[in-house]
Amino acid sequence: MNYFSDGLIWLNDPLNWTNPGALLDRLREHLIISAWAVLLGCLVGWPLGIWLGHRGRGGGPVVTLANLTLAVPTLALLTILPLTPLGFGRLPVVVALAVFAVPALLANAYTGVRQVDPEIRDAARGMGLSGGQLLRRVELPLAVPYLAAGLRTASVQVVATAALAAFVNGGGLGQIISAGFGIGMSNGGGAQIVGGGLVVAMLALIVEALLAGVQWLVTPRGLRTRRRSRAPSAG
């Protein structure tokens, strides 16, 4: 059987989108879960990365430690967290995905602040700017493209991984895929599995494209030109 063709046919059935618990409902859940996870990751990763980058000390070990969390399988966190007081449902899913999002957000925030030219910092201090003013007026504006890059990476990772929420009854598009396995490949479940997988993949690509546009918009024009000039020529 051609499951890919069957999946496209399954997606073309309006009832598979509009029925209760169908694609539109699960897509809404998926977006809500992903948005809360990325927001929680930003609330943890950005302030810590910006603070470490501004201090210029201790950032390396913290970023390394944050990156080590990527070695912990998200499915393992999703399995363990419901056994804690968080219980089952969306909350442990959001927390697990936020842990997965923090490394990219923290590392890019730290790098964005540290990449500011030391001569610019010295000039700002020479003009009488305090540490807080230096951070707000100089370092943060120059770090915005890096913050956007971290947000882009973390968001795509979270959207793609949130399908695992179905394993702990957390909702999202993974429920469509999980239900397909329950139906059985020979009973039409294969088409549903492929259809759900295609929607997850397309959603991740859409998020990637949208946030790539945001990153381009917040990057100062001079830096855009510089990056293009550094790009290797074809041939």
mmCIF file of C-alpha atoms in Angstrom:
data_model
loop_
_atom_site.group_PDB
_atom_site.id
_atom_site.type_symbol
_atom_site.label_atom_id
_atom_site.label_comp_id
_atom_site.label_asym_id
_atom_site.label_seq_id
_atom_site.Cartn_x
_atom_site.Cartn_y
_atom_site.Cartn_z
ATOM 1 C CA MET A 1 0.000 0.000 0.000
ATOM 2 C CA ASN A 2 1.087 3.574 -0.708
ATOM 3 C CA TYR A 3 0.641 5.118 2.712
ATOM 4 C CA PHE A 4 1.818 8.539 1.531
ATOM 5 C CA SER A 5 -0.966 8.773 -1.062
ATOM 6 C CA ASP A 6 -3.442 7.428 1.475
ATOM 7 C CA GLY A 7 -2.271 10.075 3.929
ATOM 8 C CA LEU A 8 -2.911 12.861 1.422
ATOM 9 C CA ILE A 9 -6.379 11.455 0.735
ATOM 10 C CA TRP A 10 -7.025 11.319 4.481
ATOM 11 C CA LEU A 11 -6.009 14.974 4.808
ATOM 12 C CA ASN A 12 -8.395 15.937 1.996
ATOM 13 C CA ASP A 13 -11.395 14.665 3.957
ATOM 14 C CA PRO A 14 -12.976 17.727 5.672
ATOM 15 C CA LEU A 15 -14.366 15.563 8.468
ATOM 16 C CA ASN A 16 -10.842 14.638 9.522
ATOM 17 C CA TRP A 17 -10.316 18.343 10.171
ATOM 18 C CA THR A 18 -13.622 19.462 11.670
ATOM 19 C CA ASN A 19 -14.867 16.533 13.772
ATOM 20 C CA PRO A 20 -14.479 16.897 17.565
ATOM 21 C CA GLY A 21 -10.959 15.824 18.496
ATOM 22 C CA ALA A 22 -9.880 15.940 14.854
ATOM 23 C CA LEU A 23 -7.024 17.877 13.261
ATOM 24 C CA LEU A 24 -8.221 21.423 13.983
ATOM 25 C CA ASP A 25 -8.762 20.683 17.683
ATOM 26 C CA ARG A 26 -5.440 18.865 17.974
ATOM 27 C CA LEU A 27 -3.632 21.591 16.033
ATOM 28 C CA ARG A 28 -4.976 24.184 18.457
ATOM 29 C CA GLU A 29 -3.776 22.101 21.403
ATOM 30 C CA HIS A 30 -0.397 21.604 19.760
ATOM 31 C CA LEU A 31 0.097 25.344 19.240
ATOM 32 C CA ILE A 32 -0.969 26.170 22.803
ATOM 33 C CA ILE A 33 1.379 23.574 24.302
ATOM 34 C CA SER A 34 4.270 24.735 22.121
ATOM 35 C CA ALA A 35 3.664 28.435 22.813
ATOM 36 C CA TRP A 36 3.610 27.951 26.590
ATOM 37 C CA ALA A 37 6.734 25.783 26.468
ATOM 38 C CA VAL A 38 8.675 28.330 24.413
ATOM 39 C CA LEU A 39 7.448 31.170 26.644
ATOM 40 C CA LEU A 40 8.584 29.316 29.767
ATOM 41 C CA GLY A 41 11.916 28.565 28.097
ATOM 42 C CA CYS A 42 12.335 32.260 27.256
ATOM 43 C CA LEU A 43 11.579 33.286 30.844
ATOM 44 C CA VAL A 44 14.395 31.024 32.028
ATOM 45 C CA GLY A 45 16.925 31.032 29.187
ATOM 46 C CA TRP A 46 16.942 34.655 28.089
ATOM 47 C CA PRO A 47 17.440 36.420 31.457
ATOM 48 C CA LEU A 48 20.106 33.934 32.522
ATOM 49 C CA GLY A 49 21.957 34.113 29.200
ATOM 50 C CA ILE A 50 21.792 37.917 29.068
ATOM 51 C CA TRP A 51 22.976 38.248 32.658
ATOM 52 C CA LEU A 52 25.896 35.850 32.146
ATOM 53 C CA GLY A 53 26.834 37.539 28.888
ATOM 54 C CA HIS A 54 26.807 40.953 30.551
ATOM 55 C CA ARG A 55 28.947 39.741 33.451
ATOM 56 C CA GLY A 56 31.338 37.966 31.117
ATOM 57 C CA ARG A 57 32.077 35.290 33.718
ATOM 58 C CA GLY A 58 30.672 31.825 34.355
ATOM 59 C CA GLY A 59 28.793 31.661 31.080
ATOM 60 C CA GLY A 60 30.740 28.808 29.528
ATOM 61 C CA PRO A 61 30.000 26.185 32.207
ATOM 62 C CA VAL A 62 26.339 27.183 32.444
ATOM 63 C CA VAL A 63 25.836 26.996 28.677
ATOM 64 C CA THR A 64 27.626 23.631 28.634
ATOM 65 C CA LEU A 65 25.411 22.358 31.449
ATOM 66 C CA ALA A 66 22.300 23.581 29.629
ATOM 67 C CA ASN A 67 23.412 21.827 26.460
ATOM 68 C CA LEU A 68 23.892 18.602 28.412
ATOM 69 C CA THR A 69 20.139 18.584 29.017
ATOM 70 C CA LEU A 70 19.777 17.825 25.311
ATOM 71 C CA ALA A 71 21.264 14.426 26.064
ATOM 72 C CA VAL A 72 18.212 13.635 28.203
ATOM 73 C CA PRO A 73 15.508 12.225 25.896
ATOM 74 C CA THR A 74 12.392 14.371 25.916
ATOM 75 C CA LEU A 75 10.287 11.213 26.039
ATOM 76 C CA ALA A 76 12.056 10.255 29.276
ATOM 77 C CA LEU A 77 11.151 13.615 30.828
ATOM 78 C CA LEU A 78 7.587 13.260 29.599
ATOM 79 C CA THR A 79 7.424 9.861 31.270
ATOM 80 C CA ILE A 80 9.016 10.919 34.564
ATOM 81 C CA LEU A 81 7.351 14.295 35.170
ATOM 82 C CA PRO A 82 3.775 12.928 35.345
ATOM 83 C CA LEU A 83 4.933 10.791 38.285
ATOM 84 C CA THR A 84 5.782 13.984 40.191
ATOM 85 C CA PRO A 85 3.213 16.330 41.764
ATOM 86 C CA LEU A 86 2.781 17.874 38.304
ATOM 87 C CA GLY A 87 0.639 14.858 37.385
ATOM 88 C CA PHE A 88 -0.584 13.998 33.904
ATOM 89 C CA GLY A 89 -1.883 16.457 31.318
ATOM 90 C CA ARG A 90 -0.459 19.552 29.697
ATOM 91 C CA LEU A 91 1.628 20.976 32.564
ATOM 92 C CA PRO A 92 4.341 18.270 32.627
ATOM 93 C CA VAL A 93 4.412 18.380 28.818
ATOM 94 C CA VAL A 94 4.994 22.137 28.846
ATOM 95 C CA VAL A 95 7.738 21.804 31.477
ATOM 96 C CA ALA A 96 9.502 18.985 29.604
ATOM 97 C CA LEU A 97 9.422 20.885 26.309
ATOM 98 C CA ALA A 98 10.604 24.057 28.039
ATOM 99 C CA VAL A 99 13.634 22.178 29.377
ATOM 100 C CA PHE A 100 14.296 21.127 25.794
ATOM 101 C CA ALA A 101 13.998 24.750 24.592
ATOM 102 C CA VAL A 102 16.240 26.407 27.192
ATOM 103 C CA PRO A 103 19.697 25.471 25.779
ATOM 104 C CA ALA A 104 19.167 27.199 22.413
ATOM 105 C CA LEU A 105 17.631 30.272 24.057
ATOM 106 C CA LEU A 106 20.321 30.534 26.741
ATOM 107 C CA ALA A 107 23.287 29.919 24.417
ATOM 108 C CA ASN A 108 22.147 32.456 21.835
ATOM 109 C CA ALA A 109 21.376 35.079 24.470
ATOM 110 C CA TYR A 110 24.814 34.630 26.014
ATOM 111 C CA THR A 111 26.566 34.716 22.630
ATOM 112 C CA GLY A 112 24.561 37.740 21.504
ATOM 113 C CA VAL A 113 25.669 39.837 24.463
ATOM 114 C CA ARG A 114 29.278 38.618 24.442
ATOM 115 C CA GLN A 115 29.751 39.323 20.723
ATOM 116 C CA VAL A 116 29.455 43.076 21.300
ATOM 117 C CA ASP A 117 32.753 44.721 20.345
ATOM 118 C CA PRO A 118 34.763 45.570 23.520
ATOM 119 C CA GLU A 119 35.615 48.957 21.996
ATOM 120 C CA ILE A 120 31.893 49.755 21.838
ATOM 121 C CA ARG A 121 31.580 48.857 25.508
ATOM 122 C CA ASP A 122 34.570 51.022 26.410
ATOM 123 C CA ALA A 123 33.150 53.952 24.438
ATOM 124 C CA ALA A 124 29.778 53.574 26.183
ATOM 125 C CA ARG A 125 31.425 53.503 29.593
ATOM 126 C CA GLY A 126 33.514 56.505 28.593
ATOM 127 C CA MET A 127 30.261 58.380 27.924
ATOM 128 C CA GLY A 128 29.224 57.689 31.519
ATOM 129 C CA LEU A 129 26.804 54.817 31.014
ATOM 130 C CA SER A 130 26.271 52.617 34.037
ATOM 131 C CA GLY A 131 26.276 48.827 33.813
ATOM 132 C CA GLY A 132 22.497 48.696 33.527
ATOM 133 C CA GLN A 133 22.419 51.450 30.908
ATOM 134 C CA LEU A 134 25.150 49.679 28.936
ATOM 135 C CA LEU A 135 23.077 46.514 28.921
ATOM 136 C CA ARG A 136 19.803 48.213 27.948
ATOM 137 C CA ARG A 137 21.101 50.724 25.405
ATOM 138 C CA VAL A 138 24.040 48.924 23.798
ATOM 139 C CA GLU A 139 24.307 45.211 24.461
ATOM 140 C CA LEU A 140 20.639 44.200 24.239
ATOM 141 C CA PRO A 141 19.893 46.040 20.966
ATOM 142 C CA LEU A 142 22.939 44.441 19.334
ATOM 143 C CA ALA A 143 21.984 41.016 20.728
ATOM 144 C CA VAL A 144 18.425 41.059 19.327
ATOM 145 C CA PRO A 145 19.312 39.064 16.147
ATOM 146 C CA TYR A 146 20.878 36.364 18.314
ATOM 147 C CA LEU A 147 17.834 36.281 20.579
ATOM 148 C CA ALA A 148 15.649 35.863 17.495
ATOM 149 C CA ALA A 149 17.872 33.056 16.228
ATOM 150 C CA GLY A 150 17.569 31.232 19.541
ATOM 151 C CA LEU A 151 13.811 31.702 19.519
ATOM 152 C CA ARG A 152 13.640 30.325 15.988
ATOM 153 C CA THR A 153 15.666 27.218 16.833
ATOM 154 C CA ALA A 154 13.853 26.521 20.091
ATOM 155 C CA SER A 155 10.391 27.027 18.578
ATOM 156 C CA VAL A 156 10.983 24.627 15.693
ATOM 157 C CA GLN A 157 12.417 22.013 18.061
ATOM 158 C CA VAL A 158 9.466 22.330 20.424
ATOM 159 C CA VAL A 159 6.818 22.215 17.685
ATOM 160 C CA ALA A 160 8.403 19.108 16.179
ATOM 161 C CA THR A 161 8.811 17.383 19.548
ATOM 162 C CA ALA A 162 5.409 18.294 21.025
ATOM 163 C CA ALA A 163 3.877 15.365 19.138
ATOM 164 C CA LEU A 164 5.296 13.167 21.931
ATOM 165 C CA ALA A 165 2.769 14.731 24.313
ATOM 166 C CA ALA A 166 0.308 12.042 23.231
ATOM 167 C CA PHE A 167 2.257 9.464 25.265
ATOM 168 C CA VAL A 168 1.154 11.148 28.529
ATOM 169 C CA ASN A 169 -2.310 12.255 27.420
ATOM 170 C CA GLY A 170 -1.062 15.792 26.863
ATOM 171 C CA GLY A 171 -2.983 16.425 23.649
ATOM 172 C CA GLY A 172 -1.654 17.866 20.426
ATOM 173 C CA LEU A 173 -1.179 16.400 16.975
ATOM 174 C CA GLY A 174 0.512 13.349 18.422
ATOM 175 C CA GLN A 175 -2.950 12.158 19.447
ATOM 176 C CA ILE A 176 -3.831 11.820 15.755
ATOM 177 C CA ILE A 177 -0.738 9.703 15.118
ATOM 178 C CA SER A 178 -1.253 7.618 18.259
ATOM 179 C CA ALA A 179 -4.875 6.962 17.327
ATOM 180 C CA GLY A 180 -3.720 5.795 13.899
ATOM 181 C CA PHE A 181 -1.512 3.163 15.500
ATOM 182 C CA GLY A 182 -4.466 2.108 17.607
ATOM 183 C CA ILE A 183 -6.623 1.604 14.513
ATOM 184 C CA GLY A 184 -4.002 -0.550 12.830
ATOM 185 C CA MET A 185 -2.098 -0.110 9.600
ATOM 186 C CA SER A 186 -4.394 -2.410 7.623
ATOM 187 C CA ASN A 187 -7.580 -0.708 8.822
ATOM 188 C CA GLY A 188 -6.789 2.810 7.628
ATOM 189 C CA GLY A 189 -4.515 3.721 10.491
ATOM 190 C CA GLY A 190 -1.514 4.064 8.181
ATOM 191 C CA ALA A 191 -3.180 6.906 6.303
ATOM 192 C CA GLN A 192 -3.964 8.679 9.580
ATOM 193 C CA ILE A 193 -0.410 8.217 10.860
ATOM 194 C CA VAL A 194 1.057 9.668 7.677
ATOM 195 C CA GLY A 195 -1.514 12.467 7.617
ATOM 196 C CA GLY A 196 -0.754 13.457 11.203
ATOM 197 C CA GLY A 197 2.980 13.285 10.564
ATOM 198 C CA LEU A 198 2.658 15.500 7.513
ATOM 199 C CA VAL A 199 0.753 18.119 9.489
ATOM 200 C CA VAL A 200 3.451 18.141 12.195
ATOM 201 C CA ALA A 201 6.179 18.487 9.561
ATOM 202 C CA MET A 202 4.356 21.279 7.728
ATOM 203 C CA LEU A 203 3.715 23.121 10.990
ATOM 204 C CA ALA A 204 7.421 22.981 11.867
ATOM 205 C CA LEU A 205 8.335 24.290 8.404
ATOM 206 C CA ILE A 206 5.826 27.134 8.694
ATOM 207 C CA VAL A 207 7.174 28.126 12.112
ATOM 208 C CA GLU A 208 10.721 27.981 10.720
ATOM 209 C CA ALA A 209 9.800 30.231 7.779
ATOM 210 C CA LEU A 210 7.901 32.760 9.902
ATOM 211 C CA LEU A 211 10.623 33.086 12.521
ATOM 212 C CA ALA A 212 13.328 33.231 9.852
ATOM 213 C CA GLY A 213 11.479 36.273 8.537
ATOM 214 C CA VAL A 214 11.325 37.757 12.031
ATOM 215 C CA GLN A 215 15.050 37.161 12.495
ATOM 216 C CA TRP A 216 15.781 38.892 9.193
ATOM 217 C CA LEU A 217 13.601 41.867 10.137
ATOM 218 C CA VAL A 218 15.236 42.429 13.527
ATOM 219 C CA THR A 219 18.760 42.107 12.129
ATOM 220 C CA PRO A 220 20.181 45.585 11.421
ATOM 221 C CA ARG A 221 20.637 46.296 7.734
ATOM 222 C CA GLY A 222 24.395 46.617 8.065
ATOM 223 C CA LEU A 223 24.689 43.147 9.603
ATOM 224 C CA ARG A 224 22.503 41.676 6.842
ATOM 225 C CA THR A 225 24.835 43.122 4.235
ATOM 226 C CA ARG A 226 27.889 41.867 6.081
ATOM 227 C CA ARG A 227 26.505 38.329 6.303
ATOM 228 C CA ARG A 228 25.686 38.271 2.595
ATOM 229 C CA SER A 229 29.176 39.469 1.729
ATOM 230 C CA ARG A 230 30.650 36.614 3.780
ATOM 231 C CA ALA A 231 28.588 33.986 1.998
ATOM 232 C CA PRO A 232 30.729 31.830 -0.343
ATOM 233 C CA SER A 233 30.060 32.284 -4.033
ATOM 234 C CA ALA A 234 28.677 29.392 -6.075
ATOM 235 C CA GLY A 235 31.069 27.581 -8.363
#
